[in-house]
Coordinates of C-alpha atoms in Angstrom, one line a residue:
Chain L
M1114 CA -30.8 -55.6 199.0
S1115 CA -33.6 -54.5 196.7
D1116 CA -34.1 -56.7 193.7
L1117 CA -33.7 -53.6 191.6
L1118 CA -30.1 -53.2 192.7
A1119 CA -29.3 -56.7 191.6
M1120 CA -30.1 -55.7 188.0
S1121 CA -27.6 -54.6 185.4
A1122 CA -28.1 -51.2 183.8
A1123 CA -29.4 -52.9 180.6
E1124 CA -31.9 -55.0 182.6
L1125 CA -33.1 -52.0 184.5
A1126 CA -33.6 -50.0 181.4
R1127 CA -35.6 -52.9 179.9
A1128 CA -37.7 -53.2 183.0
I1129 CA -38.4 -49.4 183.1
R1130 CA -39.4 -49.5 179.4
A1131 CA -41.7 -52.5 180.0
R1132 CA -43.3 -50.5 183.0
K1133 CA -42.3 -53.3 185.4
T1134 CA -40.6 -50.6 187.5
S1135 CA -39.9 -46.9 187.3
S1136 CA -37.0 -44.6 187.4
V1137 CA -38.3 -43.2 190.8
E1138 CA -38.4 -46.7 192.2
A1139 CA -34.8 -47.4 191.0
M1140 CA -33.7 -44.0 192.4
Q1141 CA -35.4 -44.7 195.7
A1142 CA -33.5 -48.0 195.9
V1143 CA -30.1 -46.7 194.8
L1144 CA -29.9 -43.5 196.9
P1145 CA -29.8 -45.2 200.4
A1146 CA -27.5 -47.9 199.0
A1147 CA -25.2 -45.2 197.8
R1148 CA -25.1 -43.4 201.2
K1149 CA -24.5 -46.7 203.0
A1150 CA -21.8 -47.7 200.6
H1151 CA -20.1 -44.3 201.0
E1152 CA -19.9 -44.7 204.7
R1153 CA -17.8 -47.9 204.2
L1154 CA -16.0 -47.1 200.9
N1155 CA -15.7 -43.3 200.7
C1156 CA -16.7 -43.6 197.1
F1157 CA -18.9 -40.5 196.6
V1158 CA -18.0 -36.8 196.5
R1159 CA -21.6 -35.6 196.3
I1160 CA -25.1 -37.2 196.2
D1161 CA -28.0 -35.0 195.1
D1162 CA -31.1 -36.8 196.5
D1163 CA -33.7 -34.1 195.7
G1164 CA -32.4 -33.3 192.2
A1165 CA -32.1 -37.0 191.4
L1166 CA -35.6 -37.8 192.5
A1167 CA -37.0 -34.8 190.6
A1168 CA -35.1 -35.9 187.4
A1169 CA -36.4 -39.5 187.9
R1170 CA -40.0 -38.2 188.2
A1171 CA -39.5 -36.2 185.0
S1172 CA -38.1 -39.3 183.3
D1173 CA -41.1 -41.4 184.3
A1174 CA -43.5 -38.7 183.3
A1175 CA -41.9 -38.4 179.8
M1176 CA -42.2 -42.1 179.4
A1177 CA -45.9 -42.1 180.5
R1178 CA -46.5 -39.5 177.7
G1179 CA -45.1 -42.0 175.3
R1180 CA -42.0 -40.1 174.6
N1181 CA -39.1 -42.1 173.4
A1182 CA -36.6 -41.2 176.1
G1183 CA -33.6 -43.2 175.0
P1184 CA -31.9 -46.5 175.6
L1185 CA -30.9 -45.7 179.2
A1186 CA -34.2 -44.0 180.1
G1187 CA -34.6 -43.7 183.9
V1188 CA -31.3 -45.5 184.8
P1189 CA -29.6 -43.8 187.8
M1190 CA -25.9 -43.2 187.5
A1191 CA -23.1 -41.4 189.2
H1192 CA -19.9 -40.5 187.4
K1193 CA -16.2 -39.8 188.1
D1194 CA -16.0 -36.2 189.4
M1195 CA -14.1 -34.9 186.4
Y1196 CA -17.0 -34.7 183.9
Y1197 CA -18.1 -31.1 183.9
R1198 CA -21.7 -30.0 184.2
E1199 CA -22.1 -26.3 183.4
G1200 CA -22.2 -24.2 186.6
E1201 CA -21.4 -27.1 188.9
C1202 CA -18.0 -27.6 190.6
S1203 CA -16.0 -30.7 189.6
S1204 CA -13.3 -31.4 192.2
C1205 CA -11.3 -33.7 189.9
G1206 CA -10.2 -35.3 193.2
S1207 CA -8.2 -32.2 194.0
K1208 CA -8.1 -29.3 196.4
I1209 CA -7.4 -26.9 193.5
T1210 CA -10.6 -27.2 191.4
R1211 CA -13.1 -28.1 194.1
D1212 CA -14.7 -24.6 194.1
R1213 CA -14.3 -23.9 190.3
P1214 CA -17.6 -23.9 188.4
A1215 CA -17.5 -25.7 185.1
P1216 CA -17.9 -23.5 182.0
A1217 CA -19.7 -26.1 179.9
T1218 CA -21.2 -29.6 180.2
A1219 CA -19.1 -32.5 179.0
T1220 CA -20.2 -34.1 175.7
A1221 CA -20.2 -37.6 177.4
L1222 CA -22.7 -36.3 180.0
K1223 CA -24.9 -34.5 177.3
R1224 CA -25.1 -37.8 175.4
L1225 CA -25.9 -39.8 178.5
D1226 CA -28.6 -37.2 179.3
A1227 CA -29.9 -37.6 175.7
A1228 CA -30.0 -41.4 176.2
G1229 CA -32.2 -40.9 179.2
A1230 CA -29.7 -41.7 182.1
V1231 CA -30.4 -39.8 185.3
Q1232 CA -27.3 -38.6 187.2
F1233 CA -27.6 -38.7 191.0
G1234 CA -24.1 -38.0 192.1
V1235 CA -20.4 -37.7 191.5
L1236 CA -17.6 -40.1 192.5
N1237 CA -14.3 -40.0 194.3
M1238 CA -11.2 -40.4 192.1
T1239 CA -7.5 -40.0 192.2
E1240 CA -6.3 -36.4 192.4
F1241 CA -6.4 -35.0 188.8
A1242 CA -6.7 -38.7 187.6
Y1243 CA -2.9 -38.9 188.0
G1244 CA -2.5 -42.1 190.0
P1245 CA -3.3 -45.8 189.4
T1246 CA -4.0 -47.0 193.0
G1247 CA -7.1 -45.2 194.2
H1248 CA -5.4 -43.3 197.0
N1249 CA -6.6 -39.7 197.5
Y1250 CA -4.9 -37.5 200.0
H1251 CA -7.5 -34.7 199.9
W1252 CA -10.8 -36.6 199.9
G1253 CA -9.7 -39.8 201.6
H1254 CA -8.7 -43.0 200.0
C1255 CA -11.4 -44.9 198.2
R1256 CA -12.0 -48.5 199.5
N1257 CA -12.6 -51.8 197.8
A1258 CA -16.2 -53.1 198.0
W1259 CA -14.9 -56.7 198.4
N1260 CA -12.6 -55.7 201.4
P1261 CA -12.3 -52.1 202.5
D1262 CA -8.6 -52.6 203.5
Y1263 CA -7.7 -53.2 199.8
L1264 CA -7.0 -51.1 196.8
T1265 CA -9.7 -50.0 194.4
G1266 CA -7.3 -49.1 191.7
G1267 CA -7.4 -45.7 190.1
S1268 CA -7.9 -43.3 188.9
S1269 CA -11.6 -44.1 188.4
S1270 CA -11.7 -45.5 192.0
G1271 CA -15.2 -44.4 193.0
S1272 CA -16.5 -45.6 189.6
G1273 CA -15.2 -49.1 190.2
T1274 CA -16.1 -49.6 193.8
S1275 CA -19.6 -48.0 193.7
V1276 CA -20.6 -50.2 190.8
A1277 CA -19.2 -53.3 192.5
A1278 CA -21.1 -52.4 195.7
R1279 CA -24.4 -52.2 193.8
A1280 CA -24.6 -48.6 194.8
N1281 CA -24.5 -47.4 191.3
F1282 CA -25.7 -48.9 188.0
A1283 CA -22.9 -47.7 185.8
A1284 CA -20.3 -44.9 185.8
L1285 CA -18.1 -42.9 183.5
G1286 CA -14.4 -43.3 184.1
S1287 CA -11.4 -42.2 182.1
D1288 CA -8.3 -44.1 181.0
T1289 CA -5.0 -42.4 180.3
G1290 CA -2.7 -45.2 181.6
G1291 CA -5.1 -47.9 182.9
S1292 CA -7.6 -45.8 184.9
I1293 CA -10.7 -47.7 183.7
R1294 CA -9.2 -51.2 183.5
L1295 CA -7.4 -51.1 186.8
P1296 CA -10.5 -50.4 189.0
S1297 CA -12.4 -52.9 186.8
H1298 CA -9.8 -55.6 187.7
F1299 CA -9.5 -54.6 191.4
C1300 CA -13.2 -54.2 192.0
G1301 CA -14.6 -57.0 189.8
V1302 CA -16.6 -55.0 187.2
A1303 CA -16.4 -54.6 183.4
G1304 CA -14.8 -51.6 181.8
I1305 CA -14.0 -50.5 178.3
K1306 CA -11.1 -48.2 177.4
P1307 CA -12.1 -47.2 173.9
T1308 CA -9.9 -46.5 170.9
Y1309 CA -8.3 -43.0 171.2
G1310 CA -10.8 -40.7 169.5
R1311 CA -13.8 -43.0 169.7
V1312 CA -15.4 -40.8 172.5
S1313 CA -15.2 -37.1 172.8
R1314 CA -13.1 -35.7 175.6
A1315 CA -14.8 -32.3 175.5
G1316 CA -15.7 -31.2 179.0
A1317 CA -13.7 -33.9 180.7
M1318 CA -10.8 -32.9 182.8
P1319 CA -7.7 -33.3 180.7
L1320 CA -4.6 -35.2 182.0
S1321 CA -2.8 -36.0 178.7
F1322 CA -4.5 -34.9 175.5
S1323 CA -2.6 -37.5 173.4
M1324 CA -3.6 -40.4 175.6
D1325 CA -6.9 -39.6 177.4
T1326 CA -9.9 -41.8 176.7
V1327 CA -13.4 -41.7 178.1
G1328 CA -15.3 -44.9 178.8
P1329 CA -17.7 -46.6 181.2
L1330 CA -17.4 -49.1 184.1
A1331 CA -20.4 -51.3 184.6
R1332 CA -21.7 -54.6 186.0
T1333 CA -21.7 -56.4 182.6
V1334 CA -20.1 -56.2 179.2
E1335 CA -23.6 -55.6 177.8
D1336 CA -23.9 -52.5 180.0
C1337 CA -20.5 -51.3 178.7
A1338 CA -21.7 -51.8 175.1
L1339 CA -24.9 -49.8 175.8
M1340 CA -23.0 -47.0 177.5
L1341 CA -20.3 -46.7 174.9
H1342 CA -22.9 -46.7 172.1
S1343 CA -24.6 -43.8 173.8
I1344 CA -21.5 -41.7 174.2
A1345 CA -19.3 -42.6 171.2
G1346 CA -19.0 -40.6 167.9
Q1347 CA -17.6 -37.5 166.4
D1348 CA -18.0 -34.2 168.3
P1349 CA -17.2 -30.8 166.9
A1350 CA -16.0 -29.8 170.4
D1351 CA -13.2 -32.3 170.3
A1352 CA -11.0 -32.2 167.2
T1353 CA -9.4 -35.5 168.0
S1354 CA -12.8 -37.3 168.0
S1355 CA -13.1 -39.8 165.1
A1356 CA -15.5 -39.4 162.1
L1357 CA -15.7 -43.2 161.7
P1358 CA -19.3 -44.4 162.2
V1359 CA -20.3 -46.0 165.5
P1360 CA -21.6 -49.5 165.0
D1361 CA -24.6 -50.8 166.8
Y1362 CA -22.7 -52.7 169.5
L1363 CA -25.8 -54.2 171.0
A1364 CA -27.1 -55.5 167.7
G1365 CA -23.9 -57.5 167.2
L1366 CA -23.6 -58.7 170.8
E1367 CA -25.2 -62.1 170.4
R1368 CA -23.3 -63.1 167.3
P1369 CA -21.3 -66.3 167.8
V1370 CA -17.6 -66.0 168.6
K1371 CA -16.7 -69.4 167.2
G1372 CA -13.6 -69.3 165.1
Q1373 CA -12.3 -66.0 166.6
R1374 CA -8.5 -66.1 167.2
I1375 CA -7.4 -65.0 170.6
G1376 CA -3.7 -64.3 171.1
V1377 CA -1.9 -65.1 174.3
P1378 CA 1.3 -63.1 174.6
T1379 CA 4.4 -65.1 174.9
A1380 CA 6.4 -62.3 176.5
Y1381 CA 6.0 -59.1 178.6
F1382 CA 2.3 -59.4 179.7
R1383 CA 2.8 -62.7 181.4
D1384 CA 6.3 -62.0 182.8
A1385 CA 6.5 -62.5 186.6
L1386 CA 2.8 -63.3 186.7
D1387 CA 1.3 -64.2 190.1
P1388 CA 0.4 -67.9 190.0
G1389 CA -3.1 -67.2 191.4
I1390 CA -3.8 -64.7 188.6
E1391 CA -2.2 -67.0 186.0
K1392 CA -4.6 -69.8 187.0
L1393 CA -7.7 -67.5 186.7
L1394 CA -6.5 -66.2 183.3
D1395 CA -5.9 -69.8 182.1
A1396 CA -9.4 -70.8 183.2
S1397 CA -10.8 -67.9 181.2
L1398 CA -9.0 -69.1 178.2
D1399 CA -10.5 -72.5 178.6
A1400 CA -13.9 -70.9 178.6
F1401 CA -13.1 -69.2 175.3
R1402 CA -11.9 -72.5 173.9
S1403 CA -15.3 -74.0 174.9
L1404 CA -17.0 -71.2 173.0
G1405 CA -15.1 -72.3 169.9
C1406 CA -12.4 -69.6 169.9
E1407 CA -8.9 -70.6 168.8
I1408 CA -6.3 -69.7 171.3
V1409 CA -2.8 -69.1 169.9
D1410 CA 0.5 -67.9 171.2
V1411 CA 1.6 -64.5 169.9
A1412 CA 4.9 -62.8 170.2
I1413 CA 4.6 -59.2 171.4
P1414 CA 7.2 -56.7 170.2
G1415 CA 8.5 -53.5 171.7
M1416 CA 6.4 -53.2 174.8
D1417 CA 9.1 -51.9 177.2
A1418 CA 10.0 -49.0 174.9
W1419 CA 6.4 -48.2 174.2
N1420 CA 5.6 -48.2 177.9
R1421 CA 8.4 -45.7 178.6
A1422 CA 7.4 -43.6 175.6
G1423 CA 3.9 -43.4 176.9
T1424 CA 5.1 -42.5 180.3
A1425 CA 7.1 -39.6 178.9
I1426 CA 4.1 -38.3 176.9
I1427 CA 1.8 -38.4 179.9
A1428 CA 4.4 -36.8 182.2
A1429 CA 5.2 -34.0 179.8
E1430 CA 1.6 -33.2 178.9
A1431 CA 0.4 -33.3 182.5
A1432 CA 3.2 -31.0 183.6
A1433 CA 2.5 -28.6 180.8
M1434 CA -1.2 -28.3 181.7
H1435 CA -0.4 -28.0 185.4
A1436 CA 2.5 -25.6 185.0
N1437 CA 0.7 -22.6 186.4
W1438 CA -0.7 -24.3 189.4
L1439 CA 2.6 -26.1 190.0
R1440 CA 4.4 -22.7 190.1
E1441 CA 1.8 -20.8 192.1
R1442 CA 0.3 -23.3 194.5
P1443 CA 2.5 -26.4 194.7
Q1444 CA 1.4 -26.8 198.3
D1445 CA -2.2 -27.6 197.2
Y1446 CA -1.2 -30.8 195.5
S1447 CA -0.6 -34.0 197.4
D1448 CA 3.0 -35.0 197.6
Q1449 CA 2.5 -37.9 195.1
V1450 CA 0.9 -35.8 192.4
R1451 CA 3.3 -33.0 192.9
A1452 CA 6.2 -35.4 192.7
R1453 CA 4.9 -36.9 189.4
L1454 CA 4.3 -33.5 187.9
E1455 CA 7.9 -32.5 188.8
I1456 CA 9.1 -35.4 186.8
G1457 CA 7.1 -34.3 183.8
A1458 CA 8.6 -30.8 184.1
G1459 CA 12.0 -32.3 183.4
V1460 CA 11.0 -34.3 180.3
T1461 CA 12.9 -32.7 177.4
A1462 CA 11.3 -31.6 174.1
I1463 CA 13.3 -34.2 172.2
Q1464 CA 12.1 -37.0 174.5
Y1465 CA 8.5 -35.9 174.3
L1466 CA 8.4 -35.3 170.5
N1467 CA 10.3 -38.5 169.7
A1468 CA 7.9 -40.4 171.9
L1469 CA 5.1 -39.0 169.8
R1470 CA 7.0 -39.6 166.5
L1471 CA 7.7 -43.2 167.5
R1472 CA 4.0 -43.9 168.1
D1473 CA 3.0 -44.3 164.4
A1474 CA 5.8 -46.9 163.8
A1475 CA 4.8 -48.7 167.0
L1476 CA 1.2 -49.0 166.0
K1477 CA 2.2 -50.2 162.5
T1478 CA 4.4 -52.8 164.1
W1479 CA 1.6 -53.9 166.4
L1480 CA -0.9 -54.2 163.5
A1481 CA 1.6 -56.1 161.3
E1482 CA 3.0 -58.5 163.8
V1483 CA 0.1 -59.0 166.2
M1484 CA -3.3 -58.1 164.8
S1485 CA -2.5 -59.8 161.4
R1486 CA -2.4 -63.1 163.3
V1487 CA -5.2 -62.7 165.9
D1488 CA -8.6 -60.9 166.4
A1489 CA -7.9 -59.9 170.0
V1490 CA -5.1 -60.3 172.6
H1491 CA -5.9 -61.7 176.0
A1492 CA -3.7 -60.4 178.8
P1493 CA -3.7 -59.7 182.5
V1494 CA -4.5 -56.3 183.8
V1495 CA -1.9 -56.5 186.5
A1496 CA 0.7 -59.2 187.3
F1497 CA 0.5 -59.2 191.1
A1498 CA -2.0 -60.2 193.8
T1499 CA -4.1 -57.2 195.0
P1500 CA -2.3 -55.4 197.8
S1501 CA -3.8 -53.5 200.7
I1502 CA -4.2 -49.7 200.8
A1503 CA -1.6 -49.5 203.6
E1504 CA 1.0 -51.5 201.7
T1505 CA 0.8 -49.2 198.7
D1506 CA 0.5 -45.9 200.7
V1507 CA 3.9 -44.6 199.4
G1508 CA 2.9 -40.9 198.9
G1509 CA 5.5 -39.0 197.0
G1510 CA 8.4 -40.9 198.6
A1511 CA 11.3 -43.0 197.3
K1512 CA 9.1 -46.0 196.5
M1513 CA 6.6 -44.0 194.4
N1514 CA 8.3 -44.4 190.9
E1515 CA 8.7 -48.2 191.4
L1516 CA 5.0 -48.6 192.4
M1517 CA 3.6 -46.5 189.7
A1518 CA 5.6 -48.4 187.1
L1519 CA 4.6 -51.7 188.5
V1520 CA 0.8 -51.0 188.5
T1521 CA 0.7 -49.4 185.1
R1522 CA 3.1 -51.7 183.3
L1523 CA 0.5 -53.7 181.4
M1524 CA -1.8 -50.7 180.8
R1525 CA 0.2 -47.9 179.4
P1526 CA 1.5 -49.5 176.2
V1527 CA -2.1 -50.0 175.2
N1528 CA -2.9 -46.3 175.7
Y1529 CA 0.3 -45.5 173.7
L1530 CA -0.9 -47.6 170.8
G1531 CA -4.4 -46.0 171.1
L1532 CA -6.1 -49.4 171.1
P1533 CA -9.4 -50.4 172.6
S1534 CA -9.2 -52.8 175.6
L1535 CA -12.1 -54.4 177.6
A1536 CA -11.6 -55.6 181.2
V1537 CA -13.8 -58.5 182.2
P1538 CA -13.9 -60.1 185.7
C1539 CA -12.8 -63.7 185.7
G1540 CA -12.8 -64.9 189.3
F1541 CA -11.3 -64.3 192.7
Q1542 CA -7.8 -64.5 194.0
T1543 CA -7.0 -66.6 197.0
H1544 CA -7.6 -63.7 199.4
G1545 CA -11.0 -63.1 198.0
L1546 CA -10.3 -60.0 195.8
P1547 CA -11.5 -60.0 192.2
C1548 CA -9.4 -60.6 189.1
A1549 CA -10.0 -59.5 185.4
F1550 CA -8.4 -60.1 182.1
Q1551 CA -8.2 -57.5 179.3
L1552 CA -9.0 -58.1 175.7
I1553 CA -7.1 -55.8 173.4
G1554 CA -8.4 -55.3 169.9
R1555 CA -7.8 -53.6 166.6
P1556 CA -8.5 -49.8 166.4
F1557 CA -12.2 -49.1 166.5
D1558 CA -13.1 -52.8 166.9
E1559 CA -14.8 -52.4 170.3
G1560 CA -17.7 -54.4 168.9
L1561 CA -15.7 -57.6 168.7
L1562 CA -14.4 -57.1 172.2
F1563 CA -18.0 -56.7 173.4
R1564 CA -19.0 -59.9 171.6
L1565 CA -16.2 -61.9 173.1
G1566 CA -16.7 -60.5 176.6
H1567 CA -20.5 -60.9 176.4
A1568 CA -20.1 -64.5 175.2
Y1569 CA -17.7 -65.2 178.2
Q1570 CA -20.2 -63.7 180.6
R1571 CA -23.0 -65.8 179.2
A1572 CA -20.8 -68.9 179.8
T1573 CA -19.7 -67.9 183.3
D1574 CA -21.2 -66.2 186.4
W1575 CA -18.4 -64.2 187.9
H1576 CA -20.2 -60.9 187.0
T1577 CA -23.2 -61.9 189.0
R1578 CA -21.2 -62.3 192.3
R1579 CA -21.6 -59.3 194.6
P1580 CA -19.8 -58.3 197.7
T1581 CA -21.4 -58.4 201.2
P1582 CA -22.8 -55.0 201.9
Chain F
M1205 CA 27.1 -35.8 181.7
P1206 CA 26.8 -33.3 184.6
T1207 CA 28.6 -34.4 187.7
D1208 CA 25.5 -33.9 189.8
P1209 CA 22.4 -34.6 187.8
A1210 CA 20.1 -34.0 190.8
Q1211 CA 21.4 -30.5 191.2
T1212 CA 21.3 -29.8 187.4
Y1213 CA 17.7 -31.0 187.4
T1214 CA 16.8 -28.9 190.4
D1215 CA 18.3 -25.9 188.7
L1216 CA 16.5 -26.6 185.4
L1217 CA 13.2 -26.8 187.2
A1218 CA 14.0 -23.6 189.1
L1219 CA 14.4 -21.8 185.8
E1220 CA 10.9 -23.1 184.9
G1221 CA 9.6 -21.6 188.1
V1222 CA 9.1 -25.0 189.8
A1223 CA 10.5 -25.6 193.2
L1224 CA 11.6 -29.3 193.4
E1225 CA 11.7 -30.8 196.9
P1226 CA 15.4 -31.5 197.6
A1227 CA 14.6 -35.0 199.0
R1228 CA 13.1 -36.0 195.6
A1229 CA 15.8 -34.6 193.3
A1230 CA 18.0 -37.7 193.1
G1231 CA 15.2 -40.1 192.4
V1232 CA 13.7 -37.8 189.8
A1233 CA 17.1 -37.3 188.1
E1234 CA 17.6 -41.1 188.0
L1235 CA 14.2 -41.7 186.4
L1236 CA 14.8 -39.1 183.8
Q1237 CA 18.2 -40.4 182.8
L1238 CA 16.6 -43.8 182.3
Q1239 CA 13.9 -42.1 180.1
L1240 CA 16.6 -40.4 178.1
E1241 CA 18.5 -43.7 177.5
T1242 CA 15.2 -45.3 176.3
E1243 CA 14.5 -42.4 174.0
R1244 CA 17.9 -42.7 172.4
K1245 CA 17.4 -46.4 171.6
A1246 CA 13.8 -45.9 170.5
T1247 CA 14.6 -42.9 168.2
Q1248 CA 16.9 -45.1 166.3
L1249 CA 13.9 -47.1 165.1
I1250 CA 12.0 -44.2 163.5
A1251 CA 12.5 -42.7 160.0
F1252 CA 13.9 -39.3 159.7
E1253 CA 10.6 -38.1 158.1
A1254 CA 8.4 -39.5 160.8
E1255 CA 6.0 -37.0 162.4
P1256 CA 3.3 -37.4 165.1
S1257 CA 0.3 -36.8 162.8
G1258 CA 0.9 -40.2 161.1
F1259 CA -0.4 -41.9 164.2
A1260 CA -4.0 -40.8 163.7
R1261 CA -4.0 -42.0 160.1
T1262 CA -2.6 -45.4 161.1
L1263 CA -5.2 -45.7 163.8
R1264 CA -8.0 -45.0 161.3
E1265 CA -6.6 -47.3 158.7
G1266 CA -6.0 -50.0 161.3
A1267 CA -9.8 -50.3 161.7
K1268 CA -11.2 -53.4 160.0

């Protein structure tokens, strides 16, 4: 493997700025790695060699002219195939939109372009981002870089596994009910689900407008901070984007974390936790203790009801947006996505609206009872050992509802509350598959999550491990 | 409650123009009944005046 591919996005950006390497050299390293990874992992939908090399040459030329090209100048990236670029087709993992040219470019892509990143491809994902496992019945299932027989997690499946395989430096994902944090856990990379409204959703395929968030998956927490800083902030094209100023996440990254209070949930999150995952999570808490953090038990209220309320919102909003296609071309959905949309079509107006009305009270309860006691909550991403793709290939059958509920159980309440959550790799399960914890913070306090996650990565080396190509 | 929730649900979706696969009707109806029960319990917790827009304000004010 090229030394360049071992670098994080931040390291590569620094090396390019220091003229130790170039965007063209990085692109020449990543393009063959991406093709090779795709053969094994089915993680790319499209790779544009010629366009990417031309863009990399332009980036290098701009830098040679002394132009300040941005904090990600020259860094090659591929993104989940649901971020629109004007005139290009985004499959959204589906059969339905694969030939539909996008009317405008996503704000997140425009901001990454402005930061100097160079896009070289688009990544496989769950159909319409509506599934947590990484199965895709149109484009083929995405496979885990650590063992291709196992789940990548979804819906940002290609984002997780391509970054883990060192076939991509960083990727945009999206998180409506765990779709950034699940692939981060299953593939062993870092991922941030930002506060609702922190990043513009304009030009990103919608799944549930009340719950959708846009964020990166990357090799390190520092990369996530760099990426989020580049894409966050108010956007006139998205009325739900927040006007709150975006802090300089990188400037605060090295600040000590001593004295920070980390809460460990006494209920819900650790119910029926796999002993192997529990051991890894406990070891990560020991690392935070060594860094001077205070670890305290914290009671967590209301999660079951919030989980179910979040489920009703996503189901109803997804069904509303897909209503025309569901009526006119139901056969063009996979069984699983069609079955889930059918459930949403039956959510009543009272259910949906009361789930939205309850949300404010739920967040107030969380802030008063949890965040008044701790600075962040440390929790598992999933409670079970990583299963194989075959074991979880339930399609739209009788076991589907149970599986979906199991996989998203620790994710969806966080989306319902609109909170930021950072997934950080913390070791390997007994069968060699990665594991991550999530750190859940106060609204718009991504900066503290990055500080904690970065301090953890400075004290450990899990993020430097890489799968055998 | 209807005597056959699966059929009722199938009929409701048909009115919406959505053709539900018969094999999935019972499972879907069961899940939705569970959702309805949760909604009844959860709704008891919220004030009569509560409306969805309060959430965005609380999110903003919840920032440190």
